[in-house]
Amino acid sequence: MFSLEMSRTEITMRILSAEATIQLQDLRKGLKGQEQWNKLARVMGKISDAPLFIDDSPNMSLMEIRAKCRRLKQQHNLKMVIIDYLQLMSSGKKVESRQQEVAEFSRALKLLAKELEVPVIAISQLNRGPEQRTDKRPQMSDLRESGCLPAETRILRADTGAETSIGEIARSGEKDLTVWALDDGLRYTKRTMTHAFSTGVAPVFRLTLASGKTVRATENHPFHTYEGWKPLASLRSGDRVAVPRHVPSPLLVSDWQDSEVVMLAHLIGDGSFVKRQPIRYASIYEANLEAVTKAALAFGISAVRDEYAVARCTNLRLPAPFRLARGKRNPIAEWLDGMGLFGARSHEKFVPADVFTLPKEQIALFLRHLWATDGSVTVLKNGRGGRVYYASTSRRLVDDVSRLLLRFGIQTRVRVTKKPGYRDGYTLDISGVDSQRRFLREIGVHGARAVAAERLLQIVLELTGNTNVDTVPKQVWDDVRDSMSEKAMTSRAFQQALGTQYCGSALYASNPSRQRLAKVAEVLDDASLELMAVNDVFWDSVVAIEPDGVEEVYDATVLDCHNFIANGISVHNSIEQDADLVILLHRDRSDPERDGEADVIVAKHRNGPTADLVLAFQGHYSRFSNMAKDGGF
């Protein structure tokens, strides 16, 4: 037993009290009678001969624990290890954050148990979650350095490139899926999410970022800041958190015909394919109508045109090339149904998972034609810039398009538009000159808007990117000062080397652009600063954190990096992720009839059922006693 909280004397007294059934206070103050001395004498012999090793060394590091356990395994055939308690352990090295350090302890203890083939019991603190509930009953989401997400939270997969909700993963029991995770160099890399699981019911909060990204999480769920992983409760408006700046291509690649890509883009944008109605497409642009008519031929369908002078648009009907009888369906309807899209109304539309597995060239083709429907490219009247955005009443569709644009390293911003009597609308703006330039050059727009797109491209090619968009949090200047101190470089010499006029401390007051930070790293010859200038993270800003109900929440286990992308935001997983079994202890002090009882809540059991057990708690003896009549559980 490694005790980082109590001394070996305190632990021994509790063991003697429990085994000899002598009140702990009597042991502390002095035994009262011969009977107690006789009990103590009988137990003392048994305990002294027991193979029990108690280590109460202060500031115990994980390396020391591992070394001592290996030695005891060799010399005394170690059978079990207890650590009291997890949050008091230290790694003995500089770490990015306490959250990450505790997660590493959890993983290392799992590996220790596997290596020594013995149970390892790690005692952990709870946060203050139970105090805020009426019944005070603990649950897994209350573990300190833990946190959870609601079922609808969408996780970005690295195998397909699409998103899957954490609730779906937990319900289906899917194992070992590949996700994107931030490594130590702040690069997104492929890691294995072994499984997802429910952690109980808890209050959740909605985090909204300046980019319009939102995620709902418990207040203790960690998000990545410049200083490391921090729980949601410690974030404030204006704080910067990590979101993907670029996402690599997935492992799986699909093979579609270009006509299928074009047809899907136009149907999602301006098509109608609700149930029990003809499949239709409507547009005022001839180039779009021609594209759909040509794409329909690949399905064996000849489009039928209906002109509507009042509406100033043309309607294309896409009828089946055969009679719909005996189970036969319209080829396009059957195709859409296979992707789960058939029957969706405008506010329910989304990008099917198969699209995310397309090669980058076909994703560009899809986006080019989608933008020709409800997209917009405009040039400012002064000719010094423009706006590029996509509009929809479907929030999921807007988020899906945002994830596709990440393949090109394009940053977006979601805005909500409200109109009385109508559904909320959403616009996906491509923010920043650099992202606009990348979109117009690598993707573009089909049809009538291509003229405006080409004109805006020529303008943004001549513009200097806005350095206020993709910046690094100003806390990086603290690292710059440390590097200057190590190299004995004065502030005046440093700013002269940067090629800027000396401005004292004013240089360190703002968030530096990546270009500026790269120059700083070059001047100081500092690899860690260079890493902050060229990584895969975009530092988004916190706008609001608001309470958003109470519901069932979930978490997931990710190997090595212990994090994943949820709703387009980097989040950490919990410390209970590596545990095969999680047991929570609870005493209901509000019910006088349950005085002296304790609940043993088996909240997680990887290889068996969960259950609630009731034991008698004998505080004066420092022990729990079995209340089962059959003598067992």
XYZ file of C-alpha atoms in Angstrom:
633
model
C 0.000 0.000 0.000
C 1.393 3.339 -1.119
C -0.083 5.971 1.162
C 0.516 9.535 0.084
C -1.973 10.943 2.594
C -1.733 9.042 5.913
C 1.358 7.829 7.740
C 2.045 4.138 8.280
C 1.276 4.624 12.006
C -2.222 5.949 11.262
C -2.907 3.119 8.822
C -1.666 0.469 11.259
C -3.916 1.816 14.024
C -6.935 1.580 11.703
C -6.042 -1.995 10.745
C -5.706 -2.960 14.421
C -9.031 -1.280 15.252
C -10.839 -3.033 12.411
C -9.389 -6.521 12.978
C -9.571 -6.506 16.801
C -12.955 -4.669 16.897
C -11.493 -2.115 19.297
C -12.697 1.432 18.989
C -10.133 3.645 17.300
C -10.474 6.276 20.017
C -9.532 3.696 22.659
C -6.373 2.837 20.733
C -5.473 6.493 20.539
C -6.225 7.331 24.186
C -5.261 4.030 25.804
C -6.984 0.645 26.282
C -9.502 0.408 29.107
C -9.501 -3.258 30.112
C -7.819 -6.638 29.965
C -10.280 -7.905 27.331
C -9.166 -5.232 24.888
C -5.511 -6.068 25.583
C -6.199 -9.738 24.880
C -7.920 -8.879 21.567
C -5.042 -6.652 20.590
C -2.454 -9.309 21.444
C -4.210 -11.926 19.298
C -4.447 -9.601 16.305
C -0.931 -8.170 16.636
C 0.641 -11.541 15.847
C -1.494 -12.082 12.748
C -0.841 -8.605 11.391
C 2.909 -8.701 12.031
C 3.160 -11.977 10.077
C 0.922 -10.737 7.247
C 2.643 -9.943 3.904
C 1.556 -6.325 4.113
C 3.908 -3.562 3.007
C 3.050 0.085 3.709
C 5.063 2.852 2.072
C 4.271 6.368 3.275
C 7.127 8.173 1.533
C 6.141 11.756 0.667
C 6.077 13.005 -2.952
C 5.991 9.485 -4.332
C 6.614 9.403 -8.085
C 5.227 6.870 -10.501
C 8.715 5.614 -11.334
C 9.385 4.832 -7.659
C 6.071 3.014 -7.300
C 6.770 0.920 -10.372
C 10.290 0.009 -9.205
C 9.147 -0.989 -5.704
C 6.275 -3.083 -7.059
C 8.613 -4.999 -9.368
C 10.975 -5.699 -6.462
C 8.132 -6.908 -4.220
C 6.848 -9.116 -7.025
C 10.223 -10.799 -7.327
C 10.957 -11.120 -3.616
C 7.541 -11.621 -1.982
C 5.154 -12.634 -4.792
C 3.141 -9.404 -4.683
C -0.628 -10.023 -4.902
C -2.246 -6.563 -4.852
C -1.322 -2.855 -4.929
C -3.294 0.005 -3.339
C -2.512 3.676 -3.993
C -4.034 6.335 -1.728
C -4.635 8.520 -3.565
C -4.277 9.263 -7.292
C -4.315 13.077 -7.189
C -1.393 13.194 -4.725
C 0.981 11.365 -7.055
C 3.634 13.258 -8.987
C 5.436 12.354 -12.190
C 8.704 13.976 -11.225
C 8.919 15.790 -14.558
C 7.587 18.962 -16.153
C 4.180 18.371 -17.704
C 1.829 20.435 -19.822
C -1.002 20.312 -17.273
C -2.133 18.531 -14.136
C -5.037 17.078 -16.115
C -2.663 15.400 -18.563
C -0.414 14.218 -15.724
C -3.252 12.444 -13.889
C -4.378 10.861 -17.162
C -0.846 9.507 -17.640
C -0.937 8.051 -14.112
C -4.187 6.287 -14.944
C -2.722 4.761 -18.101
C 0.566 3.811 -16.384
C -1.237 2.040 -13.520
C -3.234 0.054 -16.062
C 0.020 -1.074 -17.684
C 1.518 -1.843 -14.256
C -1.387 -4.146 -13.429
C -0.952 -5.884 -16.772
C 2.808 -6.255 -16.334
C 2.703 -7.643 -12.769
C -0.585 -9.529 -13.269
C -2.002 -8.180 -10.007
C -4.984 -5.928 -9.182
C -4.089 -2.260 -8.749
C -6.576 -0.222 -6.689
C -6.197 3.541 -7.150
C -8.234 5.697 -4.781
C -9.400 8.968 -6.313
C -11.031 12.178 -5.146
C -14.434 13.326 -6.314
C -15.181 16.852 -7.431
C -17.953 18.952 -5.875
C -20.633 17.628 -8.216
C -22.463 15.521 -5.555
C -22.762 18.528 -3.239
C -24.855 20.321 -5.864
C -27.383 17.485 -6.180
C -30.247 16.768 -3.815
C -29.445 13.096 -3.166
C -25.636 13.669 -2.918
C -25.182 10.315 -4.629
C -21.868 10.141 -6.529
C -21.455 8.979 -10.133
C -18.547 8.472 -12.499
C -18.762 11.983 -13.893
C -17.929 13.241 -10.371
C -14.408 11.830 -10.457
C -11.925 14.650 -10.153
C -10.026 15.349 -13.393
C -12.930 13.698 -15.184
C -15.601 15.015 -17.506
C -18.379 13.906 -19.816
C -20.370 14.781 -22.935
C -24.063 14.358 -23.904
C -25.138 11.650 -26.347
C -25.519 13.973 -29.366
C -21.847 15.087 -29.242
C -20.265 14.255 -32.593
C -16.777 12.722 -32.672
C -14.563 13.125 -35.744
C -13.315 9.764 -36.980
C -9.976 9.302 -38.702
C -10.942 6.088 -40.490
C -13.910 7.507 -42.434
C -13.390 11.256 -41.933
C -17.044 11.546 -40.866
C -18.551 12.254 -37.459
C -20.358 9.768 -35.212
C -22.214 10.686 -32.033
C -20.742 9.392 -28.789
C -24.182 8.036 -27.862
C -24.282 5.928 -31.036
C -20.847 4.498 -30.272
C -21.879 3.610 -26.713
C -25.230 2.065 -27.755
C -23.763 0.023 -30.610
C -20.854 -1.197 -28.501
C -18.432 -0.381 -31.327
C -14.831 -1.006 -30.320
C -11.449 0.242 -31.485
C -12.462 2.976 -33.914
C -9.799 5.384 -35.127
C -10.069 9.068 -34.180
C -7.977 12.212 -34.533
C -6.086 13.210 -31.381
C -3.569 15.929 -30.525
C -0.086 14.605 -29.775
C 2.605 16.344 -27.708
C 3.632 18.373 -30.750
C 0.065 19.649 -31.236
C -0.266 17.660 -34.436
C -3.410 15.682 -35.163
C -2.569 12.017 -35.335
C -4.539 8.777 -35.593
C -5.296 7.123 -32.262
C -7.588 4.300 -31.138
C -10.798 4.982 -29.244
C -11.359 1.621 -27.567
C -14.986 2.265 -26.575
C -17.506 4.808 -25.261
C -19.657 4.399 -22.158
C -22.327 6.109 -20.089
C -21.168 7.802 -16.894
C -24.544 8.710 -15.401
C -26.706 11.814 -15.298
C -25.119 15.223 -14.698
C -25.658 18.956 -15.279
C -24.253 20.105 -18.618
C -23.128 23.502 -19.887
C -22.991 24.930 -23.398
C -19.638 26.321 -24.545
C -19.818 28.741 -27.477
C -16.708 29.900 -29.342
C -16.111 32.932 -31.532
C -16.150 30.687 -34.621
C -19.713 29.656 -33.763
C -18.655 26.146 -32.759
C -20.578 24.850 -29.750
C -20.281 21.827 -27.523
C -22.165 20.764 -24.407
C -20.189 19.203 -21.550
C -20.051 18.789 -17.797
C -18.253 21.547 -15.933
C -15.244 19.337 -15.232
C -14.655 18.302 -18.843
C -11.172 19.440 -19.966
C -10.421 21.616 -22.993
C -6.991 22.400 -24.398
C -5.648 25.888 -23.664
C -2.163 27.278 -24.199
C -1.318 26.411 -20.570
C -2.603 22.840 -21.017
C -5.872 20.990 -20.387
C -8.319 22.952 -18.230
C -11.825 22.003 -17.022
C -14.753 23.904 -18.474
C -15.508 25.465 -15.073
C -12.170 27.313 -15.090
C -12.609 28.846 -18.563
C -13.712 32.451 -18.940
C -14.907 34.630 -21.813
C -11.949 35.558 -24.008
C -9.889 32.470 -23.141
C -8.411 30.634 -26.129
C -9.017 26.911 -26.704
C -7.727 24.536 -29.370
C -9.757 23.568 -32.433
C -8.441 21.860 -35.593
C -6.678 24.113 -38.076
C -6.295 21.310 -40.579
C -7.345 17.644 -40.658
C -5.561 15.051 -42.853
C -7.382 12.710 -45.212
C -9.049 9.604 -43.709
C -7.798 6.033 -43.913
C -10.702 4.865 -46.093
C -11.195 6.247 -49.592
C -14.382 5.745 -51.656
C -14.671 5.523 -55.427
C -17.621 7.547 -56.751
C -18.501 8.727 -60.214
C -18.246 12.489 -60.633
C -21.887 12.542 -61.736
C -22.920 11.120 -58.353
C -20.911 13.795 -56.529
C -22.496 16.561 -58.611
C -26.028 15.181 -58.206
C -25.722 14.859 -54.426
C -24.377 18.404 -54.027
C -27.245 19.933 -55.986
C -29.953 17.813 -54.343
C -28.693 18.739 -50.857
C -28.649 22.398 -51.843
C -31.786 22.936 -53.941
C -33.389 19.515 -54.235
C -36.548 18.057 -52.694
C -36.721 14.360 -51.873
C -39.298 14.051 -49.123
C -41.330 10.849 -48.894
C -44.443 10.286 -51.039
C -43.550 13.179 -53.355
C -41.673 13.327 -56.686
C -37.932 14.019 -56.549
C -37.433 17.584 -57.777
C -34.728 20.151 -58.278
C -35.276 23.896 -58.717
C -32.891 26.654 -59.754
C -32.753 29.997 -61.531
C -29.289 29.234 -62.915
C -29.035 27.462 -66.264
C -25.572 26.065 -65.488
C -26.975 24.305 -62.387
C -29.927 22.884 -64.330
C -27.600 21.552 -67.018
C -25.330 19.958 -64.401
C -28.265 18.119 -62.758
C -29.742 17.074 -66.115
C -26.408 15.602 -67.205
C -25.794 13.893 -63.827
C -29.270 12.315 -63.906
C -28.343 10.389 -67.051
C -25.875 8.321 -64.978
C -28.926 7.027 -63.054
C -30.795 6.286 -66.302
C -33.121 9.252 -65.672
C -34.153 11.920 -68.132
C -34.967 15.151 -66.311
C -38.278 16.841 -67.145
C -38.259 20.653 -67.140
C -41.159 22.754 -65.844
C -40.871 26.512 -66.278
C -42.400 28.790 -63.627
C -42.447 32.384 -64.858
C -43.918 33.715 -61.598
C -41.240 32.162 -59.468
C -38.587 32.990 -62.091
C -37.107 29.513 -61.725
C -37.062 26.205 -63.518
C -38.190 23.001 -61.872
C -36.618 19.667 -62.841
C -38.552 16.502 -62.127
C -36.411 13.376 -61.870
C -38.813 10.480 -62.528
C -37.856 6.809 -62.489
C -37.100 5.325 -65.955
C -39.520 2.449 -65.254
C -42.842 1.820 -63.526
C -42.596 1.832 -59.728
C -44.186 -1.506 -58.896
C -43.320 -4.743 -57.061
C -40.718 -3.155 -54.821
C -38.988 -1.146 -57.545
C -37.928 2.368 -56.511
C -36.662 5.460 -58.187
C -32.857 4.898 -58.530
C -32.108 8.286 -56.988
C -34.517 7.661 -54.078
C -32.925 4.272 -53.411
C -29.460 5.814 -53.624
C -30.328 8.598 -51.168
C -32.022 6.118 -48.830
C -28.842 4.063 -48.662
C -27.069 7.120 -47.271
C -29.852 7.871 -44.763
C -30.723 11.100 -46.540
C -34.009 10.278 -48.310
C -37.007 11.935 -46.672
C -34.992 14.719 -45.042
C -36.447 18.219 -45.227
C -34.332 21.333 -45.642
C -33.583 21.780 -41.928
C -32.750 18.055 -41.596
C -30.253 17.749 -44.444
C -26.658 16.709 -43.851
C -23.591 15.496 -45.698
C -23.679 11.661 -45.803
C -20.772 9.817 -44.203
C -19.684 8.360 -47.558
C -18.819 11.844 -48.861
C -16.141 12.227 -46.184
C -14.301 9.212 -47.587
C -14.003 10.740 -51.075
C -10.581 11.825 -52.365
C -9.770 15.495 -51.913
C -10.417 16.271 -55.612
C -13.992 14.979 -55.396
C -14.626 16.772 -52.106
C -13.618 19.968 -53.912
C -16.052 19.031 -56.716
C -18.836 18.453 -54.179
C -18.232 21.783 -52.439
C -17.930 23.632 -55.765
C -21.407 22.511 -56.823
C -22.925 22.836 -53.334
C -21.777 26.477 -53.249
C -23.568 26.999 -56.574
C -26.894 26.355 -54.786
C -27.053 28.245 -51.470
C -23.543 29.630 -51.458
C -22.483 33.205 -52.105
C -19.369 34.998 -53.310
C -19.510 38.789 -53.304
C -16.961 41.545 -53.837
C -17.075 44.634 -51.632
C -18.052 47.873 -53.307
C -14.643 49.348 -52.577
C -13.014 46.378 -54.332
C -10.712 45.661 -51.374
C -12.110 42.306 -50.371
C -15.266 40.249 -50.292
C -17.391 37.711 -48.517
C -17.663 33.954 -49.105
C -20.398 32.052 -47.254
C -22.882 29.190 -47.416
C -26.419 29.453 -45.979
C -28.783 26.756 -44.696
C -31.526 26.121 -42.133
C -29.729 22.886 -41.121
C -27.093 23.362 -38.430
C -25.755 19.867 -39.013
C -25.284 20.533 -42.740
C -23.363 23.719 -41.981
C -21.147 21.861 -39.478
C -20.562 19.038 -41.964
C -19.428 21.496 -44.634
C -17.124 23.111 -42.074
C -15.488 19.729 -41.372
C -15.004 19.102 -45.112
C -13.309 22.481 -45.488
C -10.802 21.481 -42.792
C -9.289 19.064 -45.345
C -8.098 22.186 -47.159
C -7.030 24.015 -43.991
C -9.918 26.486 -44.398
C -11.245 28.169 -41.258
C -14.929 29.059 -40.969
C -17.281 31.015 -38.736
C -20.930 30.095 -38.120
C -23.475 32.858 -37.642
C -27.095 32.397 -36.587
C -29.794 34.443 -38.326
C -33.212 34.783 -36.714
C -36.487 35.884 -38.258
C -39.865 35.874 -36.450
C -42.076 33.031 -37.635
C -39.223 31.170 -39.367
C -36.667 28.575 -38.400
C -33.221 29.776 -37.407
C -30.890 30.133 -40.353
C -27.128 29.534 -40.350
C -24.399 31.069 -42.469
C -20.969 29.493 -42.753
C -18.486 32.281 -43.487
C -14.997 31.524 -44.722
C -13.056 33.842 -42.459
C -9.747 35.464 -43.250
C -7.973 36.310 -46.484
C -5.793 33.197 -46.318
C -8.806 30.865 -46.073
C -10.681 32.749 -48.804
C -7.654 32.529 -51.076
C -7.377 28.798 -50.440
C -11.094 28.237 -51.101
C -11.194 30.239 -54.326
C -7.997 28.690 -55.649
C -8.502 25.022 -54.678
C -12.309 24.718 -54.737
C -14.071 27.601 -56.490
C -17.767 27.828 -57.418
C -19.664 26.272 -60.312
C -21.856 28.248 -62.654
C -22.964 31.867 -62.456
C -21.057 32.642 -59.259
C -17.775 31.602 -60.882
C -17.358 35.112 -62.319
C -17.519 36.774 -58.898
C -15.275 34.021 -57.478
C -12.581 34.668 -60.093
C -12.766 38.417 -59.517
C -12.472 38.011 -55.735
C -9.546 35.602 -56.165
C -7.572 38.210 -58.083
C -8.254 40.688 -55.272
C -7.271 38.411 -52.348
C -4.117 37.270 -54.164
C -2.867 40.843 -53.852
C -3.998 41.338 -50.255
C -1.932 40.659 -47.151
C -3.637 38.199 -44.801
C -5.283 39.601 -41.684
C -2.827 38.773 -38.900
C -5.599 39.080 -36.298
C -7.355 35.871 -37.432
C -4.897 32.980 -36.965
C -2.929 34.088 -33.913
C -1.207 32.413 -30.971
C -2.333 33.296 -27.402
C -0.224 36.061 -25.928
C 0.897 33.759 -23.104
C 3.510 32.596 -25.629
C 5.449 35.795 -24.862
C 6.236 34.357 -21.416
C 8.028 31.490 -23.177
C 9.751 34.016 -25.437
C 11.060 35.915 -22.412
C 12.328 32.668 -20.868
C 14.153 31.847 -24.095
C 15.631 35.368 -24.221
C 16.818 34.972 -20.628
C 18.498 31.644 -21.389
C 20.369 33.256 -24.294
C 21.151 36.430 -22.319
C 19.458 38.560 -25.000
C 18.086 41.960 -24.054
C 14.698 43.160 -25.193
C 16.292 45.901 -27.282
C 18.625 43.446 -29.020
C 15.763 41.012 -29.555
C 13.504 43.590 -31.220
C 16.397 44.830 -33.332
C 16.997 41.250 -34.525
C 13.303 41.026 -35.437
C 13.746 44.072 -37.649
C 11.204 46.144 -35.721
C 11.539 49.515 -34.056
C 12.091 49.232 -30.304
C 8.762 49.646 -28.503
C 9.519 48.283 -25.031
C 6.890 46.015 -23.498
C 4.241 47.008 -26.088
C 5.483 44.175 -28.310
C 4.266 41.606 -25.777
C 0.762 43.046 -25.308
C -0.958 41.395 -28.286
C -1.450 37.920 -29.698
C 1.324 37.288 -32.250
C 0.538 35.957 -35.703
C 2.083 32.661 -36.755
C 4.374 34.517 -39.152
C 5.611 36.789 -36.362
C 6.135 33.845 -34.007
C 8.039 31.918 -36.692
C 10.383 34.900 -37.046
C 10.792 35.027 -33.242
C 11.620 31.303 -33.154
C 14.219 31.822 -35.894
C 15.862 34.718 -34.055
C 15.999 32.776 -30.774
C 16.729 29.433 -32.470
C 14.015 27.892 -30.282
C 12.394 24.666 -31.528
C 9.491 24.796 -29.047
C 8.487 28.272 -30.251
C 8.763 27.124 -33.855
C 6.388 24.273 -32.987
C 3.789 26.757 -31.728
C 4.010 28.575 -35.072
C 3.503 25.567 -37.363
C 1.196 23.135 -35.493
C -2.333 21.920 -36.392
C -4.154 24.038 -33.789
C -6.317 27.089 -34.384
C -6.785 29.032 -31.149
C -10.487 29.900 -30.946
C -11.929 32.283 -28.330
C -14.532 31.506 -25.674
C -17.652 33.659 -26.070
C -20.070 32.161 -23.550
C -20.526 29.288 -21.085
C -24.155 28.746 -20.085
C -26.054 26.092 -18.047
C -27.988 23.825 -20.408
C -29.940 21.203 -18.462
C -29.334 17.858 -16.797
C -29.059 14.623 -18.811
C -27.214 11.366 -19.314
C -23.585 11.888 -20.271
C -20.889 9.738 -21.842
C -17.143 9.462 -22.089
C -14.697 7.492 -24.226
C -11.311 5.826 -23.871
C -8.586 7.027 -26.268
C -5.194 5.360 -26.058
C -1.910 7.283 -25.714
C -3.055 10.880 -26.332
C -6.254 10.688 -24.229
C -8.119 13.257 -26.343
C -10.325 13.540 -29.426
C -12.273 16.064 -31.529
C -15.869 16.648 -30.400
C -18.116 19.042 -32.368
C -14.971 20.409 -33.999
C -13.259 21.161 -30.650
C -10.380 19.314 -28.961
C -11.485 17.682 -25.693
C -9.842 15.330 -23.198
C -11.208 12.018 -21.959
C -11.575 11.010 -18.302
C -9.341 9.372 -15.728
C -11.681 6.388 -15.310
C -11.056 5.463 -18.957
C -8.392 2.848 -18.120
C -10.161 1.291 -15.145
C -11.692 -2.178 -15.497
C -13.806 -1.492 -12.426
C -14.960 1.751 -10.794
C -16.455 1.615 -7.289
C -17.939 4.667 -5.581
C -18.593 4.822 -1.811
C -21.591 6.757 -0.516
C -23.233 7.297 2.884
C -26.759 8.714 2.897
C -26.651 11.052 5.885
C -30.093 12.552 5.104
C -32.012 9.378 6.019
C -31.908 8.539 9.772
C -33.055 4.975 9.036
C -29.893 4.385 7.020
C -27.536 5.564 9.718
C -24.654 3.126 9.814
C -25.131 1.950 6.228
C -22.884 2.597 3.238
C -23.578 2.144 -0.481
C -20.922 0.473 -2.578
C -21.784 1.572 -6.123
C -20.179 -0.535 -8.857
C -20.485 2.180 -11.516
C -18.343 0.548 -14.195
C -17.452 -3.096 -14.760
C -15.720 -3.827 -18.037
C -16.151 -7.597 -17.717
C -19.388 -7.903 -15.770
C -22.575 -6.248 -14.532
C -22.850 -3.113 -12.435
C -24.732 -3.149 -9.134
C -25.357 -1.313 -5.860
C -24.317 -3.137 -2.687
C -25.090 -2.136 0.899
C -22.567 -2.621 3.702
C -22.692 -1.750 7.360
C -20.298 1.083 8.143
C -18.750 0.823 11.593
C -16.909 4.094 11.850
C -15.720 3.506 15.408
C -13.920 0.353 14.176
C -12.800 1.856 10.819
C -14.402 -0.997 8.939
C -17.236 -2.110 6.677
C -19.231 -5.256 7.491
C -21.284 -7.519 5.268
C -25.056 -7.257 5.725
C -25.994 -10.117 3.381
C -27.813 -12.972 5.130
C -26.147 -15.661 3.032
C -22.715 -14.452 4.031
C -21.768 -13.298 0.528
C -22.690 -10.902 -2.250
